[in-house]
PDB file of C-alpha atoms in Angstrom:
ATOM      1  CA  MET A  28     -32.092 -41.252  31.081  1.00 54.00           C
ATOM      2  CA  THR A  29     -30.193 -38.743  33.291  1.00 70.00           C
ATOM      3  CA  LEU A  30     -27.701 -38.401  30.383  1.00 74.00           C
ATOM      4  CA  VAL A  31     -30.508 -36.917  28.135  1.00 74.00           C
ATOM      5  CA  TYR A  32     -31.210 -34.235  30.657  1.00 77.00           C
ATOM      6  CA  LEU A  33     -27.530 -33.526  30.984  1.00 80.00           C
ATOM      7  CA  LEU A  34     -27.149 -32.799  27.371  1.00 85.00           C
ATOM      8  CA  LEU A  35     -30.008 -30.225  27.513  1.00 83.00           C
ATOM      9  CA  SER A  36     -28.623 -28.459  30.628  1.00 84.00           C
ATOM     10  CA  LEU A  37     -28.556 -24.709  29.995  1.00 80.00           C
ATOM     11  CA  GLY A  38     -25.165 -23.320  29.784  1.00 84.00           C
ATOM     12  CA  ILE A  39     -23.356 -26.662  29.777  1.00 88.00           C
ATOM     13  CA  PHE A  40     -21.225 -27.049  26.537  1.00 91.00           C
ATOM     14  CA  VAL A  41     -18.553 -29.340  27.902  1.00 89.00           C
ATOM     15  CA  PHE A  42     -19.230 -32.963  28.591  1.00 88.00           C
ATOM     16  CA  GLY A  43     -15.878 -34.824  28.441  1.00 84.00           C
ATOM     17  CA  GLU A  44     -15.582 -35.516  32.178  1.00 84.00           C
ATOM     18  CA  PHE A  45     -18.862 -37.600  31.993  1.00 83.00           C
ATOM     19  CA  LEU A  46     -17.143 -39.934  29.535  1.00 82.00           C
ATOM     20  CA  GLU A  47     -14.999 -41.178  32.378  1.00 80.00           C
ATOM     21  CA  GLU A  48     -17.828 -42.188  34.645  1.00 81.00           C
ATOM     22  CA  SER A  49     -18.050 -45.896  35.186  1.00 78.00           C
ATOM     23  CA  ILE A  50     -21.797 -45.988  34.605  1.00 79.00           C
ATOM     24  CA  VAL A  51     -21.207 -44.245  31.198  1.00 79.00           C
ATOM     25  CA  ILE A  52     -18.429 -46.557  30.274  1.00 77.00           C
ATOM     26  CA  GLN A  53     -20.588 -49.569  30.883  1.00 78.00           C
ATOM     27  CA  LEU A  54     -22.977 -48.369  28.157  1.00 78.00           C
ATOM     28  CA  ALA A  55     -20.383 -49.505  25.491  1.00 77.00           C
ATOM     29  CA  ASP A  56     -21.289 -53.112  26.060  1.00 78.00           C
ATOM     30  CA  GLY A  57     -25.038 -52.861  26.510  1.00 76.00           C
ATOM     31  CA  PRO A  58     -28.155 -52.132  24.528  1.00 78.00           C
ATOM     32  CA  HIS A  59     -27.799 -48.390  25.089  1.00 80.00           C
ATOM     33  CA  ALA A  60     -24.559 -48.062  23.414  1.00 86.00           C
ATOM     34  CA  ASN A  61     -26.014 -45.444  21.151  1.00 88.00           C
ATOM     35  CA  TYR A  62     -26.365 -43.059  24.137  1.00 87.00           C
ATOM     36  CA  LEU A  63     -22.517 -43.309  24.701  1.00 88.00           C
ATOM     37  CA  ASN A  64     -22.173 -42.445  21.044  1.00 91.00           C
ATOM     38  CA  LEU A  65     -24.552 -39.610  21.703  1.00 91.00           C
ATOM     39  CA  LEU A  66     -22.488 -38.219  24.580  1.00 91.00           C
ATOM     40  CA  ASP A  67     -19.335 -38.625  22.356  1.00 92.00           C
ATOM     41  CA  LEU A  68     -21.158 -36.581  19.669  1.00 94.00           C
ATOM     42  CA  PHE A  69     -22.009 -33.730  22.078  1.00 94.00           C
ATOM     43  CA  CYS A  70     -18.295 -33.801  23.318  1.00 93.00           C
ATOM     44  CA  PHE A  71     -16.499 -33.719  20.054  1.00 92.00           C
ATOM     45  CA  GLY A  72     -18.984 -33.794  17.039  1.00 93.00           C
ATOM     46  CA  SER A  73     -21.310 -31.509  15.298  1.00 95.00           C
ATOM     47  CA  TYR A  74     -24.653 -31.290  13.658  1.00 96.00           C
ATOM     48  CA  VAL A  75     -22.962 -32.356  10.276  1.00 95.00           C
ATOM     49  CA  ASP A  76     -21.587 -35.589  12.033  1.00 95.00           C
ATOM     50  CA  TYR A  77     -25.049 -36.320  13.444  1.00 96.00           C
ATOM     51  CA  CYS A  78     -26.657 -35.965   9.899  1.00 95.00           C
ATOM     52  CA  GLN A  79     -24.059 -38.329   8.469  1.00 95.00           C
ATOM     53  CA  LYS A  80     -24.516 -40.999  11.004  1.00 93.00           C
ATOM     54  CA  LYS A  81     -28.047 -40.787  12.426  1.00 93.00           C
ATOM     55  CA  ASP A  82     -28.254 -44.626  12.639  1.00 91.00           C
ATOM     56  CA  GLN A  83     -25.582 -44.565  15.397  1.00 92.00           C
ATOM     57  CA  PHE A  84     -27.544 -42.380  17.787  1.00 92.00           C
ATOM     58  CA  PRO A  85     -30.851 -42.456  19.486  1.00 91.00           C
ATOM     59  CA  ASP A  86     -33.683 -40.242  18.135  1.00 90.00           C
ATOM     60  CA  LEU A  87     -33.007 -36.712  19.132  1.00 91.00           C
ATOM     61  CA  SER A  88     -35.614 -34.273  20.359  1.00 90.00           C
ATOM     62  CA  ASP A  89     -35.936 -30.710  18.855  1.00 93.00           C
ATOM     63  CA  ALA A  90     -34.278 -29.381  21.955  1.00 92.00           C
ATOM     64  CA  GLN A  91     -31.294 -31.663  21.589  1.00 93.00           C
ATOM     65  CA  ILE A  92     -31.047 -30.829  17.966  1.00 95.00           C
ATOM     66  CA  ARG A  93     -30.952 -27.248  18.884  1.00 95.00           C
ATOM     67  CA  LYS A  94     -28.268 -27.695  21.498  1.00 95.00           C
ATOM     68  CA  LEU A  95     -26.188 -29.705  18.882  1.00 96.00           C
ATOM     69  CA  LYS A  96     -26.536 -26.967  16.374  1.00 96.00           C
ATOM     70  CA  GLN A  97     -25.274 -24.419  19.065  1.00 96.00           C
ATOM     71  CA  LEU A  98     -22.267 -26.546  19.647  1.00 96.00           C
ATOM     72  CA  THR A  99     -21.630 -26.552  15.879  1.00 97.00           C
ATOM     73  CA  ILE A 100     -21.725 -22.684  16.029  1.00 97.00           C
ATOM     74  CA  ILE A 101     -19.199 -22.645  18.966  1.00 96.00           C
ATOM     75  CA  ASP A 102     -16.900 -24.885  16.874  1.00 93.00           C
ATOM     76  CA  GLU A 103     -16.965 -22.375  14.014  1.00 95.00           C
ATOM     77  CA  ALA A 104     -16.647 -19.439  16.204  1.00 95.00           C
ATOM     78  CA  TYR A 105     -13.651 -20.967  18.038  1.00 90.00           C
ATOM     79  CA  THR A 106     -11.614 -21.315  14.739  1.00 89.00           C
ATOM     80  CA  CYS A 107     -12.959 -18.419  12.649  1.00 92.00           C
ATOM     81  CA  ARG A 108     -13.430 -14.733  13.592  1.00 92.00           C
ATOM     82  CA  GLN A 109     -15.818 -13.735  10.741  1.00 95.00           C
ATOM     83  CA  ILE A 110     -18.311 -16.330   9.741  1.00 96.00           C
ATOM     84  CA  PRO A 111     -20.697 -15.803   6.909  1.00 96.00           C
ATOM     85  CA  TYR A 112     -24.346 -16.607   7.576  1.00 96.00           C
ATOM     86  CA  LYS A 113     -24.364 -18.866   4.686  1.00 96.00           C
ATOM     87  CA  ILE A 114     -21.673 -21.141   5.938  1.00 96.00           C
ATOM     88  CA  LEU A 115     -23.603 -21.614   9.211  1.00 97.00           C
ATOM     89  CA  MET A 116     -26.961 -22.074   7.556  1.00 96.00           C
ATOM     90  CA  ASP A 117     -25.525 -24.771   5.295  1.00 96.00           C
ATOM     91  CA  LYS A 118     -23.879 -26.625   8.130  1.00 96.00           C
ATOM     92  CA  LEU A 119     -27.002 -26.423  10.325  1.00 97.00           C
ATOM     93  CA  SER A 120     -29.479 -27.223   7.480  1.00 95.00           C
ATOM     94  CA  ILE A 121     -31.602 -24.288   8.126  1.00 95.00           C
ATOM     95  CA  SER A 122     -33.019 -21.698   5.824  1.00 93.00           C
ATOM     96  CA  SER A 123     -34.493 -19.236   8.288  1.00 93.00           C
ATOM     97  CA  LEU A 124     -32.167 -16.282   9.080  1.00 94.00           C
ATOM     98  CA  ARG A 125     -34.280 -15.500  12.040  1.00 94.00           C
ATOM     99  CA  GLU A 126     -33.641 -19.104  13.415  1.00 95.00           C
ATOM    100  CA  LEU A 127     -29.890 -18.757  12.990  1.00 96.00           C
ATOM    101  CA  GLU A 128     -29.762 -15.468  14.718  1.00 96.00           C
ATOM    102  CA  ASP A 129     -31.864 -16.799  17.581  1.00 96.00           C
ATOM    103  CA  LEU A 130     -29.358 -19.640  18.051  1.00 96.00           C
ATOM    104  CA  ILE A 131     -26.459 -17.122  18.025  1.00 97.00           C
ATOM    105  CA  ILE A 132     -28.175 -14.508  20.402  1.00 96.00           C
ATOM    106  CA  ASP A 133     -28.854 -17.410  22.934  1.00 96.00           C
ATOM    107  CA  LEU A 134     -25.187 -18.308  22.885  1.00 96.00           C
ATOM    108  CA  MET A 135     -24.178 -14.703  23.373  1.00 96.00           C
ATOM    109  CA  TYR A 136     -26.591 -14.462  26.368  1.00 95.00           C
ATOM    110  CA  LEU A 137     -24.960 -17.554  27.860  1.00 93.00           C
ATOM    111  CA  GLU A 138     -21.533 -15.992  27.107  1.00 93.00           C
ATOM    112  CA  ALA A 139     -20.498 -19.070  25.137  1.00 95.00           C
ATOM    113  CA  ILE A 140     -19.522 -16.604  22.445  1.00 96.00           C
ATOM    114  CA  THR A 141     -19.009 -12.875  22.303  1.00 96.00           C
ATOM    115  CA  GLY A 142     -19.239 -10.744  19.256  1.00 96.00           C
ATOM    116  CA  LYS A 143     -21.922  -9.112  17.116  1.00 95.00           C
ATOM    117  CA  LEU A 144     -24.324  -9.964  14.325  1.00 96.00           C
ATOM    118  CA  ASP A 145     -23.325  -7.999  11.135  1.00 94.00           C
ATOM    119  CA  GLN A 146     -26.674  -8.103   9.332  1.00 92.00           C
ATOM    120  CA  GLN A 147     -25.441  -5.664   6.676  1.00 93.00           C
ATOM    121  CA  ARG A 148     -22.576  -8.068   5.642  1.00 94.00           C
ATOM    122  CA  ALA A 149     -24.611 -11.183   6.632  1.00 94.00           C
ATOM    123  CA  LEU A 150     -21.912 -12.566   8.960  1.00 95.00           C
ATOM    124  CA  LEU A 151     -21.157 -13.381  12.594  1.00 96.00           C
ATOM    125  CA  ASP A 152     -18.216 -11.231  13.838  1.00 96.00           C
ATOM    126  CA  VAL A 153     -16.658 -13.116  16.735  1.00 96.00           C
ATOM    127  CA  ASP A 154     -14.610 -11.701  19.423  1.00 96.00           C
ATOM    128  CA  SER A 155     -14.206 -14.926  21.479  1.00 94.00           C
ATOM    129  CA  ALA A 156     -15.705 -18.393  21.955  1.00 94.00           C
ATOM    130  CA  ILE A 157     -15.387 -20.947  24.708  1.00 92.00           C
ATOM    131  CA  GLY A 158     -13.438 -24.156  23.842  1.00 88.00           C
ATOM    132  CA  ARG A 159     -15.092 -27.606  23.640  1.00 88.00           C
ATOM    133  CA  ASP A 160     -13.779 -30.969  24.845  1.00 84.00           C
ATOM    134  CA  VAL A 161     -10.470 -32.243  23.450  1.00 83.00           C
ATOM    135  CA  LYS A 162      -9.871 -35.841  22.474  1.00 78.00           C
ATOM    136  CA  GLN A 163      -7.105 -37.735  24.271  1.00 75.00           C
ATOM    137  CA  GLU A 164      -5.323 -38.271  21.019  1.00 74.00           C
ATOM    138  CA  GLU A 165      -5.377 -34.579  20.389  1.00 72.00           C
ATOM    139  CA  ILE A 166      -3.645 -33.680  23.616  1.00 73.00           C
ATOM    140  CA  THR A 167      -0.229 -34.332  22.276  1.00 78.00           C
ATOM    141  CA  HIS A 168      -0.768 -32.219  19.223  1.00 76.00           C
ATOM    142  CA  LEU A 169      -2.259 -29.535  21.451  1.00 72.00           C
ATOM    143  CA  HIS A 170       0.771 -29.691  23.865  1.00 76.00           C
ATOM    144  CA  THR A 171       3.091 -29.312  20.880  1.00 81.00           C
ATOM    145  CA  SER A 172       1.109 -26.293  19.530  1.00 78.00           C
ATOM    146  CA  LEU A 173       1.245 -24.761  22.975  1.00 79.00           C
ATOM    147  CA  THR A 174       5.025 -25.248  23.226  1.00 88.00           C
ATOM    148  CA  GLN A 175       5.588 -23.712  19.860  1.00 85.00           C
ATOM    149  CA  TRP A 176       3.335 -20.782  20.731  1.00 86.00           C
ATOM    150  CA  CYS A 177       5.378 -20.284  23.945  1.00 88.00           C
ATOM    151  CA  GLU A 178       8.693 -20.474  22.081  1.00 85.00           C
ATOM    152  CA  ARG A 179       7.333 -17.768  19.573  1.00 88.00           C
ATOM    153  CA  VAL A 180       6.201 -15.615  22.579  1.00 91.00           C
ATOM    154  CA  ASP A 181       9.758 -16.011  24.200  1.00 85.00           C
ATOM    155  CA  TYR A 182      11.338 -15.077  20.954  1.00 88.00           C
ATOM    156  CA  VAL A 183       9.250 -11.943  20.544  1.00 91.00           C
ATOM    157  CA  LEU A 184       9.796 -10.969  24.238  1.00 88.00           C
ATOM    158  CA  ASN A 185      13.528 -11.294  23.796  1.00 87.00           C
ATOM    159  CA  HIS A 186      13.519  -9.368  20.522  1.00 86.00           C
ATOM    160  CA  LEU A 187      11.568  -6.570  22.274  1.00 88.00           C
ATOM    161  CA  ALA A 188      13.992  -6.586  25.152  1.00 86.00           C
ATOM    162  CA  ASN A 189      16.893  -6.221  22.738  1.00 88.00           C
ATOM    163  CA  GLU A 190      15.188  -3.475  20.906  1.00 86.00           C
ATOM    164  CA  ILE A 191      14.433  -1.635  24.175  1.00 92.00           C
ATOM    165  CA  LYS A 192      18.137  -2.051  25.274  1.00 86.00           C
ATOM    166  CA  LEU A 193      19.344  -0.843  21.778  1.00 84.00           C
ATOM    167  CA  ALA A 194      16.988   2.105  22.098  1.00 87.00           C
ATOM    168  CA  HIS A 195      18.377   2.943  25.500  1.00 86.00           C
ATOM    169  CA  VAL A 196      21.946   2.738  24.242  1.00 86.00           C
ATOM    170  CA  GLN A 197      21.098   5.014  21.304  1.00 86.00           C
ATOM    171  CA  ARG A 198      19.354   7.462  23.570  1.00 86.00           C
ATOM    172  CA  GLN A 199      22.363   7.598  25.831  1.00 86.00           C
ATOM    173  CA  GLU A 200      24.559   8.280  22.737  1.00 84.00           C
ATOM    174  CA  VAL A 201      22.181  11.056  21.595  1.00 88.00           C
ATOM    175  CA  ASP A 202      22.208  12.575  25.081  1.00 84.00           C
ATOM    176  CA  THR A 203      25.979  12.453  25.249  1.00 87.00           C
ATOM    177  CA  HIS A 204      26.275  13.954  21.785  1.00 85.00           C
ATOM    178  CA  LYS A 205      23.807  16.696  22.823  1.00 84.00           C
ATOM    179  CA  GLU A 206      25.751  17.424  25.906  1.00 82.00           C
ATOM    180  CA  GLN A 207      28.981  17.555  23.925  1.00 84.00           C
ATOM    181  CA  LEU A 208      27.307  19.979  21.358  1.00 82.00           C
ATOM    182  CA  THR A 209      26.029  22.133  24.192  1.00 86.00           C
ATOM    183  CA  ASN A 210      29.438  22.303  25.791  1.00 86.00           C
ATOM    184  CA  GLU A 211      31.130  23.132  22.515  1.00 81.00           C
ATOM    185  CA  ALA A 212      28.552  25.773  21.783  1.00 81.00           C
ATOM    186  CA  ALA A 213      29.039  27.273  25.238  1.00 81.00           C
ATOM    187  CA  ALA A 214      32.840  27.243  24.829  1.00 80.00           C
ATOM    188  CA  LEU A 215      32.474  28.926  21.430  1.00 79.00           C
ATOM    189  CA  LYS A 216      30.083  31.553  22.737  1.00 80.00           C
ATOM    190  CA  ILE A 217      32.644  32.467  25.524  1.00 84.00           C
ATOM    191  CA  ALA A 218      35.541  32.586  22.897  1.00 77.00           C
ATOM    192  CA  ILE A 219      33.501  34.896  20.664  1.00 81.00           C
ATOM    193  CA  LYS A 220      32.646  37.139  23.479  1.00 76.00           C
ATOM    194  CA  SER A 221      36.335  37.267  24.561  1.00 76.00           C
ATOM    195  CA  GLN A 222      37.302  38.185  21.076  1.00 77.00           C
ATOM    196  CA  LEU A 223      34.690  40.792  20.712  1.00 74.00           C
ATOM    197  CA  ARG A 224      35.745  42.355  24.052  1.00 73.00           C
ATOM    198  CA  LYS A 225      39.325  42.225  22.829  1.00 70.00           C
ATOM    199  CA  ALA A 226      38.451  43.756  19.521  1.00 66.00           C
ATOM    200  CA  GLN A 227      36.582  46.561  21.231  1.00 69.00           C
ATOM    201  CA  SER A 228      39.386  47.157  23.595  1.00 68.00           C
ATOM    202  CA  ASP A 229      41.936  47.241  20.728  1.00 61.00           C
ATOM    203  CA  ALA A 230      39.579  49.725  18.882  1.00 59.00           C
ATOM    204  CA  SER A 231      39.327  51.969  21.902  1.00 62.00           C
ATOM    205  CA  ARG A 232      43.114  52.152  22.213  1.00 59.00           C
ATOM    206  CA  MET A 233      43.510  52.872  18.401  1.00 59.00           C
ATOM    207  CA  ASP A 234      40.897  55.840  18.894  1.00 58.00           C
ATOM    208  CA  ILE A 235      43.015  57.240  21.736  1.00 56.00           C
ATOM    209  CA  ASP A 236      46.257  56.889  19.830  1.00 56.00           C
ATOM    210  CA  GLU A 237      44.717  58.642  16.743  1.00 57.00           C
ATOM    211  CA  CYS A 238      43.418  61.472  18.957  1.00 55.00           C
ATOM    212  CA  LEU A 239      46.783  62.023  20.663  1.00 53.00           C
ATOM    213  CA  GLY A 240      48.409  61.975  17.237  1.00 57.00           C
ATOM    214  CA  LEU A 241      46.326  65.034  15.943  1.00 51.00           C
ATOM    215  CA  PRO A 242      48.381  68.359  16.284  1.00 55.00           C
ATOM    216  CA  GLU A 243      45.326  70.487  17.083  1.00 53.00           C
ATOM    217  CA  LEU A 244      44.666  68.455  20.050  1.00 46.00           C
ATOM    218  CA  MET A 245      48.149  68.931  21.479  1.00 48.00           C
ATOM    219  CA  LEU A 246      48.557  71.355  24.379  1.00 47.00           C
ATOM    220  CA  PRO A 247      50.381  74.758  23.582  1.00 51.00           C
TER     221      PRO A 247
END
């Protein structure tokens, strides 16, 4: 079936729009309903879901299982930034570290996730991951979460604006106070110079008076 090849398409990790196709919807009432279940699995499910309900799906090829495991890794990377290898290996039912790293490297090559493999700590360090399909019943919850996030952003922005305004006011007060101190210092400097000049003038007059008062300096 075309659906099978679609699920294997390189670089395609979102399939929700195909669930709305009339030819796909018709599968629900026919002998190939398990293929509709398969599409639903690739849209919203994981390898763990497949293992728990294998009888609801057609037999999967190795390539399809590999793709489903990659979707499972994307799921984990979308919700967690540091994922221990052990968690992934348990969820994917694999024991080979090389197999796990190959799956992750392919996803990085396709830019489905970005990050690095930390072999020393045995974990996947995630920078970003693409989103997967969202169920219709989850849209309301998603809308609520986004609304709350926007409200928190607005609060932070308003708080920052107030802090910037306060800092500006405080800076103006500091500048005003600094100008006041500068003016007072300048006035004090002028007053001191004036007093010094006056003191020097008074001292000069005293010297002259003292000299005039000495008899030996008087004219005969």
